Coordinates of C-alpha atoms and ligand atoms in Angstrom, one line a residue:
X237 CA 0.0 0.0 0.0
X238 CA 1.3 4.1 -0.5
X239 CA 2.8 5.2 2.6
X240 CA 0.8 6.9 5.1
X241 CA 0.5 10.5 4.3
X242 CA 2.8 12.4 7.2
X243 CA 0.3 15.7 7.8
X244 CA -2.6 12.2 8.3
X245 CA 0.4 10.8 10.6
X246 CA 0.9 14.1 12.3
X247 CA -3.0 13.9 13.4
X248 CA -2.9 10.7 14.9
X249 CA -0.6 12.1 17.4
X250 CA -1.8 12.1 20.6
X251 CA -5.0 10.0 19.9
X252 CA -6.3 7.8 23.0
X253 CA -5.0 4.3 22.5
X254 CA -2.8 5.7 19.5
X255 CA 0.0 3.3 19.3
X256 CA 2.6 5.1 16.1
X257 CA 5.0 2.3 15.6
X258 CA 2.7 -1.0 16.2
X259 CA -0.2 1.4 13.5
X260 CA 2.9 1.5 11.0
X261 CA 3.7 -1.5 11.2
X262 CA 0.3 -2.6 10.4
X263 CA -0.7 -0.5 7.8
X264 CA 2.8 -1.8 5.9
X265 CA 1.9 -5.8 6.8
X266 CA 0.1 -8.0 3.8
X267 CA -2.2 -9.2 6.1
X268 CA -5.7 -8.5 5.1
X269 CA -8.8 -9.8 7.0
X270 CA -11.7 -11.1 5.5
X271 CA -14.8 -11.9 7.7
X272 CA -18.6 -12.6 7.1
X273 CA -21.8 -12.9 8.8
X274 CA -24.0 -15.6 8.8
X275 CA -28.1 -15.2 8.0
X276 CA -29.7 -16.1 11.0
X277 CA -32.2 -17.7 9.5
X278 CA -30.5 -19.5 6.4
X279 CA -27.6 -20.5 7.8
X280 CA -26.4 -21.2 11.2
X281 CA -23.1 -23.4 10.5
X282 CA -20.2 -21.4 9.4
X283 CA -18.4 -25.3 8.9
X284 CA -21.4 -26.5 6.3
X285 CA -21.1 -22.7 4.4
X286 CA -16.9 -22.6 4.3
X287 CA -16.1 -26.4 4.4
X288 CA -12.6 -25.5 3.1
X289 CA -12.0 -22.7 5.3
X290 CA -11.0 -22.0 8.7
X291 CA -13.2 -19.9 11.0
X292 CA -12.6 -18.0 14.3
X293 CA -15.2 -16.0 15.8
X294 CA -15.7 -12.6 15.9
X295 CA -15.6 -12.4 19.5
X296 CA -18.6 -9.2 19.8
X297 CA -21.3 -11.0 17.4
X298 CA -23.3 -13.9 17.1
X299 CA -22.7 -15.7 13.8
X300 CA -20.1 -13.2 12.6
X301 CA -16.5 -15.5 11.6
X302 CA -12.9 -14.5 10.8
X303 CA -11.9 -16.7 7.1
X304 CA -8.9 -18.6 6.9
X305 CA -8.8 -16.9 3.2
X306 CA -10.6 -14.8 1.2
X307 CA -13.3 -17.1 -1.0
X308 CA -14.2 -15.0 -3.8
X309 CA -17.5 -14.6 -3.3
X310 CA -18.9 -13.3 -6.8
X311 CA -18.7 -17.2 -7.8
X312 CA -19.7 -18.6 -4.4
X313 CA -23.7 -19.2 -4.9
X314 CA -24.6 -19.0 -1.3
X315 CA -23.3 -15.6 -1.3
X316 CA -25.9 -14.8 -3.9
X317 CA -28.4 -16.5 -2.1
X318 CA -28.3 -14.7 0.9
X319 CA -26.5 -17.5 3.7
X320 CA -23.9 -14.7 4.8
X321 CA -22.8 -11.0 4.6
X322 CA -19.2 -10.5 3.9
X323 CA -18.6 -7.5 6.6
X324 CA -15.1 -5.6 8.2
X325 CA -15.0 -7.1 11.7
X326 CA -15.1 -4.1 13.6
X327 CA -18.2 -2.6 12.5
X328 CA -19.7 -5.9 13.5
X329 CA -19.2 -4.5 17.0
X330 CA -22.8 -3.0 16.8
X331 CA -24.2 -5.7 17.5
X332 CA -22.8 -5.2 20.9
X333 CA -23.6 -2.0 20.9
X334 CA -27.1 -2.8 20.6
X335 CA -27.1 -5.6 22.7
X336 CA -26.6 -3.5 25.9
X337 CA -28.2 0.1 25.0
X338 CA -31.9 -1.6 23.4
X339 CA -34.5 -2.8 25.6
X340 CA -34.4 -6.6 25.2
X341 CA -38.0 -7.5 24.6
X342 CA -40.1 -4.6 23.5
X343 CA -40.4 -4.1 19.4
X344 CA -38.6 -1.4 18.0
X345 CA -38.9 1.3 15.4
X346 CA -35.7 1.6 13.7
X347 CA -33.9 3.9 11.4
X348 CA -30.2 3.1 9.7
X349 CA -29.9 6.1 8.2
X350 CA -26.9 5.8 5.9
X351 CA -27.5 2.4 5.5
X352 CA -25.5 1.3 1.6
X353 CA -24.4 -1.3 1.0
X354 CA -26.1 -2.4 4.1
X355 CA -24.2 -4.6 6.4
X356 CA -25.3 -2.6 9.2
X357 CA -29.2 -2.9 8.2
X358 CA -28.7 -6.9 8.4
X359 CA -26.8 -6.8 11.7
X360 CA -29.7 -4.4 12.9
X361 CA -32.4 -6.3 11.4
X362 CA -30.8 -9.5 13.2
X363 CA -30.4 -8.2 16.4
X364 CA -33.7 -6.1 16.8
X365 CA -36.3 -7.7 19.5
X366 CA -39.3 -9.4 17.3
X367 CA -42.2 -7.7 16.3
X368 CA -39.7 -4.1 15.3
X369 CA -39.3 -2.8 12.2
X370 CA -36.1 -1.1 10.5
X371 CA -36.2 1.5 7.6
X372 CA -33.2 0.9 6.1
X373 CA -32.4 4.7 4.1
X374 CA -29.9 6.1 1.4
X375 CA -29.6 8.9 -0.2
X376 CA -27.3 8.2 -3.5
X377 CA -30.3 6.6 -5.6
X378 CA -27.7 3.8 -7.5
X379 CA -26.2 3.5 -3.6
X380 CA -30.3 2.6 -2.6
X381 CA -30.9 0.3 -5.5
X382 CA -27.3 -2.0 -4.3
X383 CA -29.2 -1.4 -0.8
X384 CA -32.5 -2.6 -1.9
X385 CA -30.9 -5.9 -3.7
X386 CA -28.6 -6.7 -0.8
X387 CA -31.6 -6.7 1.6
X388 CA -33.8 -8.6 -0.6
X389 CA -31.1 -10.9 -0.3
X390 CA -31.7 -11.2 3.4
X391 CA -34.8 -11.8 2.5
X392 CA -36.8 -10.4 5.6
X393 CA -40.2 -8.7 5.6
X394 CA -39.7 -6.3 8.4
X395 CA -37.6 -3.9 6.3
X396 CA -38.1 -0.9 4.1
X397 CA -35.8 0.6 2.1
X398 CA -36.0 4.3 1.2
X399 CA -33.8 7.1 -0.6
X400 CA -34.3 10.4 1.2
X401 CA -32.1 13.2 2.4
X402 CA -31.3 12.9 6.1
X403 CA -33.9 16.0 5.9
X404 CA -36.7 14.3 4.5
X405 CA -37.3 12.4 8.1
X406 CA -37.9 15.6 10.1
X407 CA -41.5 14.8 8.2
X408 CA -41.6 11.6 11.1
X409 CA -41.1 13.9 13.8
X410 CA -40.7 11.4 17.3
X411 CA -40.9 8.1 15.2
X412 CA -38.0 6.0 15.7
X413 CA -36.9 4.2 18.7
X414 CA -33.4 4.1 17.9
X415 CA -31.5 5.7 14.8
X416 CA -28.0 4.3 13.5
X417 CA -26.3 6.8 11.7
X418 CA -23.0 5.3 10.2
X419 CA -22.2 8.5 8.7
X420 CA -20.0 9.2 5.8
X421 CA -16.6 10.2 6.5
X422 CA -12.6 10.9 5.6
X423 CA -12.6 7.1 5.6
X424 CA -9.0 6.7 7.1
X425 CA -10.0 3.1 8.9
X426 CA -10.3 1.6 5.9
X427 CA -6.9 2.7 4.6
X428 CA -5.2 -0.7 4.8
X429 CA -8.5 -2.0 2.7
X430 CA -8.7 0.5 0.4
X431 CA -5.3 1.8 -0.1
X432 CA -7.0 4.4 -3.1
X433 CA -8.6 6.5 0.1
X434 CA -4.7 7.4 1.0
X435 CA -4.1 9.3 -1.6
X436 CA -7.4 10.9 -1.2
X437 CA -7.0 12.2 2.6
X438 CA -6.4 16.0 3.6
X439 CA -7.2 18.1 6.2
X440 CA -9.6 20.1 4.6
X441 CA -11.5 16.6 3.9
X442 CA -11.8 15.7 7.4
X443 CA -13.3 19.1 8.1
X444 CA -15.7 18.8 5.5
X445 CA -16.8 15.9 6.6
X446 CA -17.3 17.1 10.1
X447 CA -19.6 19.8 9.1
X448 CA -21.6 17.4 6.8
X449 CA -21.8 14.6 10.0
X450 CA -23.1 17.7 11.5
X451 CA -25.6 18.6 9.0
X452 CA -26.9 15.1 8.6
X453 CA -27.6 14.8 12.5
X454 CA -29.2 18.3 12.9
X455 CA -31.6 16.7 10.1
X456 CA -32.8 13.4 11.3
X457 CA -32.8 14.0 14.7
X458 CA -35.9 15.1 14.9
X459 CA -37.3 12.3 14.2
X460 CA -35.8 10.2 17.2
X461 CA -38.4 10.0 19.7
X462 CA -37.2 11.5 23.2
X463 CA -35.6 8.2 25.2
X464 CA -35.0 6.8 21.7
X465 CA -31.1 5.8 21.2
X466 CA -29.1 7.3 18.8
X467 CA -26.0 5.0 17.4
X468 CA -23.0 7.0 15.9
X469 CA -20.0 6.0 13.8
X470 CA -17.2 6.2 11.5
X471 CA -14.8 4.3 10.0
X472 CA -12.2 7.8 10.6
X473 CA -9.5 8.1 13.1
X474 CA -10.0 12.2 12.7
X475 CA -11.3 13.8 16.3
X476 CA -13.6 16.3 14.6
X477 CA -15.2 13.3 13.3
X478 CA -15.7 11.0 16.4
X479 CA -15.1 12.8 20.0
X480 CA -14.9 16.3 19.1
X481 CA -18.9 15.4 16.6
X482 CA -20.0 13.8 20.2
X483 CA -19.4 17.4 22.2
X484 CA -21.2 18.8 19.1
X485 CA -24.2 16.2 19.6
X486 CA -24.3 16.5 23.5
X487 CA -24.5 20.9 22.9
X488 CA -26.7 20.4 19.8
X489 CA -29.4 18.4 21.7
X490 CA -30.6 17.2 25.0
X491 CA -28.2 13.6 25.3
X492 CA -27.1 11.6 28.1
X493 CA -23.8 9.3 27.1
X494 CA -24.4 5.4 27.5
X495 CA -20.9 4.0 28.5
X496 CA -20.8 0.2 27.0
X497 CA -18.8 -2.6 29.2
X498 CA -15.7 -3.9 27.3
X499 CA -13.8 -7.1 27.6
X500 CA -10.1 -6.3 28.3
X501 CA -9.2 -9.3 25.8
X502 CA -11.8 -7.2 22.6
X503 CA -8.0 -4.9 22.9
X504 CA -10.9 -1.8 22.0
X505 CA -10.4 1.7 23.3
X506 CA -12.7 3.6 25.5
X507 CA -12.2 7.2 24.8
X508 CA -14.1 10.5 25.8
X509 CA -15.2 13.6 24.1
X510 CA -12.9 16.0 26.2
X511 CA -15.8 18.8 27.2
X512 CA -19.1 16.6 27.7
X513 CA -17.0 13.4 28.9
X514 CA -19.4 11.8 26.3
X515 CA -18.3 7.6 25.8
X516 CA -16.7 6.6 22.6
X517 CA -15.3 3.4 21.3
X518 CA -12.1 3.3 19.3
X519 CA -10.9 0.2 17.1
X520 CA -6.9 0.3 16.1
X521 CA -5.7 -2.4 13.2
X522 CA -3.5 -3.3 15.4
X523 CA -5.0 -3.9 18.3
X524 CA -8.0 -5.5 17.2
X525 CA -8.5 -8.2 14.5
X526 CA -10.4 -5.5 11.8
X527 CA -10.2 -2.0 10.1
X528 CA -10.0 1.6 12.3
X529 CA -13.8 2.1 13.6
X530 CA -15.3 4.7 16.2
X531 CA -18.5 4.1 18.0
X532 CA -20.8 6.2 20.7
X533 CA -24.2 5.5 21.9
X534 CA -26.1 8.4 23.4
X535 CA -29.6 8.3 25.0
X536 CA -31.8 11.7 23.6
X537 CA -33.6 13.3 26.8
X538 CA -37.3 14.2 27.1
X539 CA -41.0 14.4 27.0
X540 CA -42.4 11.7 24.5
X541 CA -45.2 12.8 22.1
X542 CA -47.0 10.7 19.5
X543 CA -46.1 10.9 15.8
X544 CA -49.0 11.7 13.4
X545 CA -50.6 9.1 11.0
X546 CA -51.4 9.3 7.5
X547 CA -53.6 8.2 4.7
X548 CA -52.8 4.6 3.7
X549 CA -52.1 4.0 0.0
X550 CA -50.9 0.4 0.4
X551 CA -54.8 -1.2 0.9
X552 CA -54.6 -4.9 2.1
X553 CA -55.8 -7.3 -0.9
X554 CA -58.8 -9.2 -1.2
X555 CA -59.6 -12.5 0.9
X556 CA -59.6 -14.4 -2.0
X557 CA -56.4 -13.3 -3.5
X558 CA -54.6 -13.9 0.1
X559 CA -56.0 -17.6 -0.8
X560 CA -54.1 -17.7 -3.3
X561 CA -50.8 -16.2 -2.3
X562 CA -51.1 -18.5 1.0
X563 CA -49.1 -22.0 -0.8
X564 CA -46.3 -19.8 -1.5
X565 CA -45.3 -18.9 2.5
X566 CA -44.6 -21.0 5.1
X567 CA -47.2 -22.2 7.5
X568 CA -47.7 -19.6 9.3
X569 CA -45.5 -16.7 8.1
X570 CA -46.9 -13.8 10.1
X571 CA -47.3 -11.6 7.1
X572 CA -50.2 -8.4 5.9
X573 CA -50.3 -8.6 2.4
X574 CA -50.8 -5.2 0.3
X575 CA -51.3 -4.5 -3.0
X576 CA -49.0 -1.7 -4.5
X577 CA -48.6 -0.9 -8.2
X578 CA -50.2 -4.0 -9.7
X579 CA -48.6 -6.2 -7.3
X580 CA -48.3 -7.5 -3.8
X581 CA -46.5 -6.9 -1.0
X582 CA -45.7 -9.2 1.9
X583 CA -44.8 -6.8 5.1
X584 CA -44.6 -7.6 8.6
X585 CA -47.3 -6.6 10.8
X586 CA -46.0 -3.5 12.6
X587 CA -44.6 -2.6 8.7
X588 CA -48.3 -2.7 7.9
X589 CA -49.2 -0.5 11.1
X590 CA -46.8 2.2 10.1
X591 CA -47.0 2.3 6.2
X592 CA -49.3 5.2 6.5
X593 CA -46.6 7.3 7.9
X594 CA -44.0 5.9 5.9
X595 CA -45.2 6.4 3.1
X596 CA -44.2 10.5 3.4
X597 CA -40.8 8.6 2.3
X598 CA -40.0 7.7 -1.1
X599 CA -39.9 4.0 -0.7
X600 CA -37.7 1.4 -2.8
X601 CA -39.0 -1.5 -1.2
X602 CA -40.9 -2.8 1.6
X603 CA -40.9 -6.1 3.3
X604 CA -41.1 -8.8 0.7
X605 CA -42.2 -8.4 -3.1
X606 CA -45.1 -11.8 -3.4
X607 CA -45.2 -10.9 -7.9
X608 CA -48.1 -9.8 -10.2
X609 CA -51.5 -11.7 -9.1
X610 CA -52.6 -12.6 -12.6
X611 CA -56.1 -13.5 -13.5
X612 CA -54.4 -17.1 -14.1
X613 CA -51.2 -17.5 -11.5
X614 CA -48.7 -15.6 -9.6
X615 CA -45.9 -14.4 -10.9
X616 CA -43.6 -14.5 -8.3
X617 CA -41.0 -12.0 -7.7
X618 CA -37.2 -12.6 -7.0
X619 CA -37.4 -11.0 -3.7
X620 CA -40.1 -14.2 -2.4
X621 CA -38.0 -16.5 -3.5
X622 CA -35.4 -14.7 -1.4
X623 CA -37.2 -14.6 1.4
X624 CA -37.6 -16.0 4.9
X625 CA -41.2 -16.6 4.4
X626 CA -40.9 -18.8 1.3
X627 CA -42.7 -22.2 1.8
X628 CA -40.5 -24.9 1.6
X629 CA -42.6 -27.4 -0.5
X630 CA -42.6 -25.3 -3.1
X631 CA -41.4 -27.5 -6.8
X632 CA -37.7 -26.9 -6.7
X633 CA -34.7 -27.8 -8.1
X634 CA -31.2 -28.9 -6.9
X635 CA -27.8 -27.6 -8.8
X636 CA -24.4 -28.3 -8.8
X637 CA -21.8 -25.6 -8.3
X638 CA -21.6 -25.5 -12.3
X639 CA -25.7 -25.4 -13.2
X640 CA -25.7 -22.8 -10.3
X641 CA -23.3 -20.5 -11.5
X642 CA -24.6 -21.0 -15.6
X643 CA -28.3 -19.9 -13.8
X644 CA -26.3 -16.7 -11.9
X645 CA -25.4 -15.7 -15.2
X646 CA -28.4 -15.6 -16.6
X647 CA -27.6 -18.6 -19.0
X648 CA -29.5 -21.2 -20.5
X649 CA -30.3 -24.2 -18.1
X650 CA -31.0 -28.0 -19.5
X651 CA -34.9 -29.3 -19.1
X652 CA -35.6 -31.3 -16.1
X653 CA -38.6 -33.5 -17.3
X654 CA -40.0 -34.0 -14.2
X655 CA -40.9 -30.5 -13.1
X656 CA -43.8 -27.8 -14.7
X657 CA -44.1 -24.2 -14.3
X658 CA -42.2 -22.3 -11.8
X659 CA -39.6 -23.6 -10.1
X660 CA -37.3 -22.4 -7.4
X661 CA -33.6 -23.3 -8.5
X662 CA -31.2 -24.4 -5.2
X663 CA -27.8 -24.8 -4.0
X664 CA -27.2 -26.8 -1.0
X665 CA -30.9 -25.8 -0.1
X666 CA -30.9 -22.6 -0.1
X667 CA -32.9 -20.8 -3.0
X668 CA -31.2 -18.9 -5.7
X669 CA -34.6 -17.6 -8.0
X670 CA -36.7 -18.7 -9.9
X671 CA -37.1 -20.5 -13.5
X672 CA -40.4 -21.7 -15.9
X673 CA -40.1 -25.0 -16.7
X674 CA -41.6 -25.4 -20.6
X675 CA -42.3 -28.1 -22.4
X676 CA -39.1 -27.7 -24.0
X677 CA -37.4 -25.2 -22.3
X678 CA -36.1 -23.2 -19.4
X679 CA -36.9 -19.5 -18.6
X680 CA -34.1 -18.3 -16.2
X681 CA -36.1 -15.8 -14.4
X682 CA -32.5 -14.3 -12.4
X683 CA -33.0 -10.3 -12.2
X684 CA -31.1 -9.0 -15.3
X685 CA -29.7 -6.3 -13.2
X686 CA -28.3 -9.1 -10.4
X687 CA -26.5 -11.5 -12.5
X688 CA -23.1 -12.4 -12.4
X689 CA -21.0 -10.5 -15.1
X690 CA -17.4 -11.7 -14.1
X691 CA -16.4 -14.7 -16.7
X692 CA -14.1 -17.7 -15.2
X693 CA -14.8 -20.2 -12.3
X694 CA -14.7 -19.7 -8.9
X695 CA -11.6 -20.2 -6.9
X696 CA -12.0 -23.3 -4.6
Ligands
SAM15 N1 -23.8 1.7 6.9 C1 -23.3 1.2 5.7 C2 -22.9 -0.2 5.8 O1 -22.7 -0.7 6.9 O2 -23.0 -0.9 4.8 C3 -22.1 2.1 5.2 C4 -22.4 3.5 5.1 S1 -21.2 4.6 4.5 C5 -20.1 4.7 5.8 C6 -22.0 6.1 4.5 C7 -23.1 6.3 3.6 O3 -23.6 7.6 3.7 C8 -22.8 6.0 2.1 O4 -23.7 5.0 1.6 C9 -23.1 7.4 1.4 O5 -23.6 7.3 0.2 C10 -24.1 8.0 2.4 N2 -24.0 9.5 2.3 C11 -23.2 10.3 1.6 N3 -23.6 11.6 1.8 C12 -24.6 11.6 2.6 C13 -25.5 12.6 3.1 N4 -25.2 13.9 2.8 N5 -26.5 12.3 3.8 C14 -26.7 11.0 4.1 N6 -26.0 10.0 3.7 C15 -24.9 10.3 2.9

């Protein structure tokens, strides 16, 4: 990687934890970390997902694993069907953070509000108490269409996905229970990953980015209900971005700090913001297996009021047509289905309950896409076969590792006689989409825009 910028260098200087040689030598090491995070809900054994690989836990999250080796993942078909999230270790310490800041049992209403690509939205979604629901938001519209196809990878149908300025959600004043802003900064943890950023850094950058941090917070907050949580990070080592933004946020509104209890043996860094004493979390590359990361959880003060409600334009369908859409879920998925430009919607109930509001957002998606309901049949959309709600009896079809891949492209597939109609294709179980079996042919029904536009075969 380019050497360290000296003026970066010379800020680091007097950081808490801030170690100059053992950093150094880091940054100028080969090593590189790869880890993932398993779907709770597809896949619960990291052995049966990486049989050729090695993998340690990430010590702060359930189901999140260290690799042996970096698998590429572009031609590894469980990747496409959802059974992991390849996400930096470090970040994966929200988990923790939620763990002790959210109420354990009650549902939630969540808001990740610079939420592409998304790894944070599944770790939310995963950890949030059952029954909550998480609006997962972004405002670069190619940025919220990656978002919307990674969680319709995850496949869950307590999520909506929307592309709004940060200002947009003063219109849900009070909402959300707890907002995650993972904001967009000077980006100089991820230097060792991404040594293009190095070149990139300056001064003036790490300012800017303050006062946009700044900018983005004054927006949303209002729409964090008083005793909601608020969740802040970066992936920058820059003060101005992480303890210095914290005295901004404790001055800007009324916030108490929540301090989080640490392991000595997670090697992370408690740190304070030095007027407010507000508690921050730093992660050093080489103290802790993963990239540079900074983390604070803040409690906002005050008198709840109730948000206001809204017109619904998402009407639930007709009792016959939820007949009909039944076969397709599990026994009982606890689902409201809604019809929404010509076709249905599968959302979880308290998505259902707060549509009307949400609905002052411009939505991507929400919950789970069921298809078109045709006079004659369903047909079913990419995101059901993605989902967690997905019967299992549905006719399917097994591939190998080859077949797979040839229907990840997009390519022709060979008849299978003994299926009809649709058909869910599968590797090791888990669903990859769907294809219409014809008389004498295949339809591969894989989302153009999804498909797999590397050529060669897959490293094993
Ligand atoms: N939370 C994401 C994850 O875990 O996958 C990573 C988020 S990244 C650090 C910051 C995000 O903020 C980017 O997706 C970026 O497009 C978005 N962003 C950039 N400018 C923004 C702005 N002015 N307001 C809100 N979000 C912004």
């Amino acid at each position: 990687m380019p050497a360290l910028p000296q003026a970066f260098i010379d800020t680091l200087n007097g950081l808490p934890g801030y170690d100059a040689a053992a950093f150094l030598a880091v940054h100028n090491s080969p090593e590189r970390i790869t880890s993932v995070r398993l779907m709770p809900q597809k896949a619960q054994d990291i052995t049966s997902v990486f049989p050729q690989l090695e993998a340690q836990r990430v010590p702060w999250t359930e189901g999140g694993y260290y690799l042996s080796s970096r698998p590429s993942f572009t031609f590894d078909p469980q990747f496409h069907s959802g059974a992991y999230y390849v996400q930096e270790a470090s970040s994966m310490f929200l988990e923790e953070a939620l763990r002790q800041t959210l109420p354990a049992s009650s549902p939630l209403k969540a808001l990740d509000l610079c939420a592409a690509p998304g790894g944070k939205s599944t770790l939310i979604q995963a950890a949030l108490p059952a029954g909550s629901i998480l609006v997962s938001n972004e405002v670069i519209r190619p940025r919220a269409a990656l978002l919307a196809d990674n969680l319709s990878r995850w496949g869950t149908p307590d999520v909506v996905v929307t592309n709004n300025d940060p200002r947009d959600f003063s219109r849900l004043e009070n909402f959300f229970d707890l907002m995650v802003v993972d904001a967009p900064c000077s980006g100089s943890g991820l230097f060792r990953r991404d040594p293009e950023a190095v070149q990139e850094w300056s001064y003036d950058n790490v300012m800017l980015c303050s006062q946009r941090q700044q900018r983005i917070l004054a927006d949303a907050l209002p729409a964090l209900k008083p005793g909601g949580i608020l969740i802040y990070s970066t992936c920058s080592y820059a003060r101005e971005e992480d303890e210095r933004l914290l005295d901004w946020l404790m001055e800007y509104d009324n916030f108490v700090s929540l301090p989080l209890q640490l392991q000595p043996e997670w090697h992370i860094v408690a740190t304070e913001s030095p007027v407010h004493k507000a508690a921050g979390y730093r992660f050093y590359p080489d103290k802790v297996k993963g990239e540079g990361f900074f983390i604070a959880c803040l409690r906002k003060e005050g008198e709840a009021a109730s948000p206001k409600k809204g017109k619904n334009k998402f009407p639930e369908i007709a009792k016959k047509d939820v007949e009909r859409i039944l076969p397709w879920l599990k026994p009982g998925a606890d689902v409201r289905m809604m019809a929404h430009d010509g076709e249905v919607l599968l959302v979880a109930p308290a998505v259902a309950e707060e549509i009307t509001l949400l609905q002052q957002l411009y939505i991507r998606k929400a919950g789970v896409k069921a298809g078109q309901l045709t006079d004659k049949e369903l047909i079913p959309d990419h995101q059901l076969a993605m989902s967690t709600i997905i019967s299992q009896d549905l006719p399917a079809r097994e591939l190998s590792l080859e077949d797979a891949l040839h229907y990840l492209r997009r390519e022709d597939l060979r008849v299978d006689a003994a299926l009809k109609g649709w058909a869910l294709m599968r590797f090791r179980d888990m669903n990859l989409g769907w294809a219409k079996i014809l008389p004498n042919r295949v339809n591969n029904y894989y989302p153009k825009e999804m498909r797999i536009l590397k050529s060669g075969m897959p490293e094993t």
